[in-house]
Amino acid sequence: MNLKEAKAEALKNPSFRQEWERYDLAFEVGQMVLEQRMKCGISQGILAKRVGTHQPAIARLENGNTLPSLTFLNKVMLAMGVQIKLNAIEALKSLKP
């Protein structure tokens, strides 16, 4: 069994699938924040000061191991001049068969 087959088999388990999807989203959010911070040319420390938090909180967000609250994510993105817009209706439409 290769890695792709092992992943497909593991994803059949609902609890594994839930964790996989949660982690994947956290990773994507972390990458998005990291990329935006790099575009702004600021350090984690400077971003943390703008947000009113500490540098390790920004590092945890960027490493993608935990999914931030929308409130915290919004503060971080606003500190970099980016407004978050969620379109739940379009997202839900894409889930329909």
PDB file of N, CA and C in Angstrom, residues 19-52:
ATOM      1  N   GLU A  19     -10.430  15.303  11.929  1.00  0.00           N
ATOM      2  CA  GLU A  19      -9.146  15.870  12.354  1.00  0.00           C
ATOM      3  C   GLU A  19      -8.323  16.313  11.152  1.00  0.00           C
ATOM      4  N   TRP A  20      -8.317  15.501  10.108  1.00  0.00           N
ATOM      5  CA  TRP A  20      -7.562  15.831   8.898  1.00  0.00           C
ATOM      6  C   TRP A  20      -8.057  17.152   8.312  1.00  0.00           C
ATOM      7  N   GLU A  21      -9.367  17.308   8.193  1.00  0.00           N
ATOM      8  CA  GLU A  21      -9.937  18.521   7.618  1.00  0.00           C
ATOM      9  C   GLU A  21      -9.698  19.729   8.510  1.00  0.00           C
ATOM     10  N   ARG A  22      -9.771  19.542   9.823  1.00  0.00           N
ATOM     11  CA  ARG A  22      -9.512  20.646  10.748  1.00  0.00           C
ATOM     12  C   ARG A  22      -8.073  21.105  10.629  1.00  0.00           C
ATOM     13  N   TYR A  23      -7.148  20.168  10.584  1.00  0.00           N
ATOM     14  CA  TYR A  23      -5.738  20.517  10.481  1.00  0.00           C
ATOM     15  C   TYR A  23      -5.444  21.169   9.148  1.00  0.00           C
ATOM     16  N   ASP A  24      -6.033  20.639   8.077  1.00  0.00           N
ATOM     17  CA  ASP A  24      -5.784  21.174   6.752  1.00  0.00           C
ATOM     18  C   ASP A  24      -6.227  22.634   6.679  1.00  0.00           C
ATOM     19  N   LEU A  25      -7.381  22.955   7.237  1.00  0.00           N
ATOM     20  CA  LEU A  25      -7.869  24.327   7.242  1.00  0.00           C
ATOM     21  C   LEU A  25      -6.953  25.215   8.074  1.00  0.00           C
ATOM     22  N   ALA A  26      -6.535  24.737   9.222  1.00  0.00           N
ATOM     23  CA  ALA A  26      -5.629  25.509  10.081  1.00  0.00           C
ATOM     24  C   ALA A  26      -4.324  25.801   9.349  1.00  0.00           C
ATOM     25  N   PHE A  27      -3.817  24.820   8.610  1.00  0.00           N
ATOM     26  CA  PHE A  27      -2.584  25.005   7.855  1.00  0.00           C
ATOM     27  C   PHE A  27      -2.774  26.065   6.774  1.00  0.00           C
ATOM     28  N   GLU A  28      -3.887  25.987   6.046  1.00  0.00           N
ATOM     29  CA  GLU A  28      -4.156  26.961   4.988  1.00  0.00           C
ATOM     30  C   GLU A  28      -4.277  28.374   5.540  1.00  0.00           C
ATOM     31  N   VAL A  29      -4.956  28.523   6.668  1.00  0.00           N
ATOM     32  CA  VAL A  29      -5.099  29.836   7.292  1.00  0.00           C
ATOM     33  C   VAL A  29      -3.721  30.348   7.713  1.00  0.00           C
ATOM     34  N   GLY A  30      -2.930  29.500   8.327  1.00  0.00           N
ATOM     35  CA  GLY A  30      -1.586  29.894   8.742  1.00  0.00           C
ATOM     36  C   GLY A  30      -0.731  30.350   7.576  1.00  0.00           C
ATOM     37  N   GLN A  31      -0.809  29.627   6.464  1.00  0.00           N
ATOM     38  CA  GLN A  31      -0.049  30.007   5.273  1.00  0.00           C
ATOM     39  C   GLN A  31      -0.527  31.342   4.715  1.00  0.00           C
ATOM     40  N   MET A  32      -1.833  31.559   4.731  1.00  0.00           N
ATOM     41  CA  MET A  32      -2.401  32.812   4.244  1.00  0.00           C
ATOM     42  C   MET A  32      -1.869  33.989   5.069  1.00  0.00           C
ATOM     43  N   VAL A  33      -1.856  33.829   6.383  1.00  0.00           N
ATOM     44  CA  VAL A  33      -1.360  34.889   7.261  1.00  0.00           C
ATOM     45  C   VAL A  33       0.129  35.119   7.019  1.00  0.00           C
ATOM     46  N   LEU A  34       0.894  34.056   6.949  1.00  0.00           N
ATOM     47  CA  LEU A  34       2.333  34.167   6.713  1.00  0.00           C
ATOM     48  C   LEU A  34       2.620  34.888   5.396  1.00  0.00           C
ATOM     49  N   GLU A  35       1.936  34.493   4.337  1.00  0.00           N
ATOM     50  CA  GLU A  35       2.152  35.124   3.029  1.00  0.00           C
ATOM     51  C   GLU A  35       1.806  36.606   3.061  1.00  0.00           C
ATOM     52  N   GLN A  36       0.713  36.953   3.715  1.00  0.00           N
ATOM     53  CA  GLN A  36       0.316  38.363   3.796  1.00  0.00           C
ATOM     54  C   GLN A  36       1.319  39.159   4.620  1.00  0.00           C
ATOM     55  N   ARG A  37       1.794  38.563   5.714  1.00  0.00           N
ATOM     56  CA  ARG A  37       2.785  39.252   6.550  1.00  0.00           C
ATOM     57  C   ARG A  37       4.064  39.511   5.770  1.00  0.00           C
ATOM     58  N   MET A  38       4.472  38.525   4.979  1.00  0.00           N
ATOM     59  CA  MET A  38       5.681  38.690   4.161  1.00  0.00           C
ATOM     60  C   MET A  38       5.474  39.785   3.106  1.00  0.00           C
ATOM     61  N   LYS A  39       4.282  39.841   2.505  1.00  0.00           N
ATOM     62  CA  LYS A  39       3.977  40.901   1.534  1.00  0.00           C
ATOM     63  C   LYS A  39       4.070  42.277   2.178  1.00  0.00           C
ATOM     64  N   CYS A  40       3.661  42.341   3.448  1.00  0.00           N
ATOM     65  CA  CYS A  40       3.717  43.608   4.178  1.00  0.00           C
ATOM     66  C   CYS A  40       5.139  43.944   4.614  1.00  0.00           C
ATOM     67  N   GLY A  41       6.013  42.946   4.597  1.00  0.00           N
ATOM     68  CA  GLY A  41       7.401  43.166   4.991  1.00  0.00           C
ATOM     69  C   GLY A  41       7.576  43.449   6.473  1.00  0.00           C
ATOM     70  N   ILE A  42       6.764  42.798   7.298  1.00  0.00           N
ATOM     71  CA  ILE A  42       6.867  43.012   8.746  1.00  0.00           C
ATOM     72  C   ILE A  42       7.180  41.703   9.451  1.00  0.00           C
ATOM     73  N   SER A  43       7.740  41.837  10.632  1.00  0.00           N
ATOM     74  CA  SER A  43       8.078  40.668  11.440  1.00  0.00           C
ATOM     75  C   SER A  43       6.866  40.212  12.233  1.00  0.00           C
ATOM     76  N   GLN A  44       6.971  39.026  12.799  1.00  0.00           N
ATOM     77  CA  GLN A  44       5.915  38.537  13.688  1.00  0.00           C
ATOM     78  C   GLN A  44       5.761  39.467  14.889  1.00  0.00           C
ATOM     79  N   GLY A  45       6.861  39.974  15.378  1.00  0.00           N
ATOM     80  CA  GLY A  45       6.824  40.877  16.526  1.00  0.00           C
ATOM     81  C   GLY A  45       6.073  42.161  16.234  1.00  0.00           C
ATOM     82  N   ILE A  46       6.330  42.746  15.071  1.00  0.00           N
ATOM     83  CA  ILE A  46       5.633  43.982  14.692  1.00  0.00           C
ATOM     84  C   ILE A  46       4.145  43.707  14.515  1.00  0.00           C
ATOM     85  N   LEU A  47       3.810  42.598  13.858  1.00  0.00           N
ATOM     86  CA  LEU A  47       2.408  42.254  13.679  1.00  0.00           C
ATOM     87  C   LEU A  47       1.736  42.050  15.037  1.00  0.00           C
ATOM     88  N   ALA A  48       2.415  41.372  15.934  1.00  0.00           N
ATOM     89  CA  ALA A  48       1.858  41.125  17.266  1.00  0.00           C
ATOM     90  C   ALA A  48       1.553  42.446  17.980  1.00  0.00           C
ATOM     91  N   LYS A  49       2.472  43.409  17.888  1.00  0.00           N
ATOM     92  CA  LYS A  49       2.238  44.710  18.522  1.00  0.00           C
ATOM     93  C   LYS A  49       1.020  45.401  17.917  1.00  0.00           C
ATOM     94  N   ARG A  50       0.877  45.321  16.598  1.00  0.00           N
ATOM     95  CA  ARG A  50      -0.272  45.940  15.933  1.00  0.00           C
ATOM     96  C   ARG A  50      -1.590  45.305  16.385  1.00  0.00           C
ATOM     97  N   VAL A  51      -1.550  43.996  16.625  1.00  0.00           N
ATOM     98  CA  VAL A  51      -2.750  43.255  17.020  1.00  0.00           C
ATOM     99  C   VAL A  51      -3.032  43.410  18.511  1.00  0.00           C
ATOM    100  N   GLY A  52      -1.987  43.689  19.294  1.00  0.00           N
ATOM    101  CA  GLY A  52      -2.147  43.770  20.743  1.00  0.00           C
ATOM    102  C   GLY A  52      -1.964  42.421  21.408  1.00  0.00           C
TER     103      GLY A  52
END
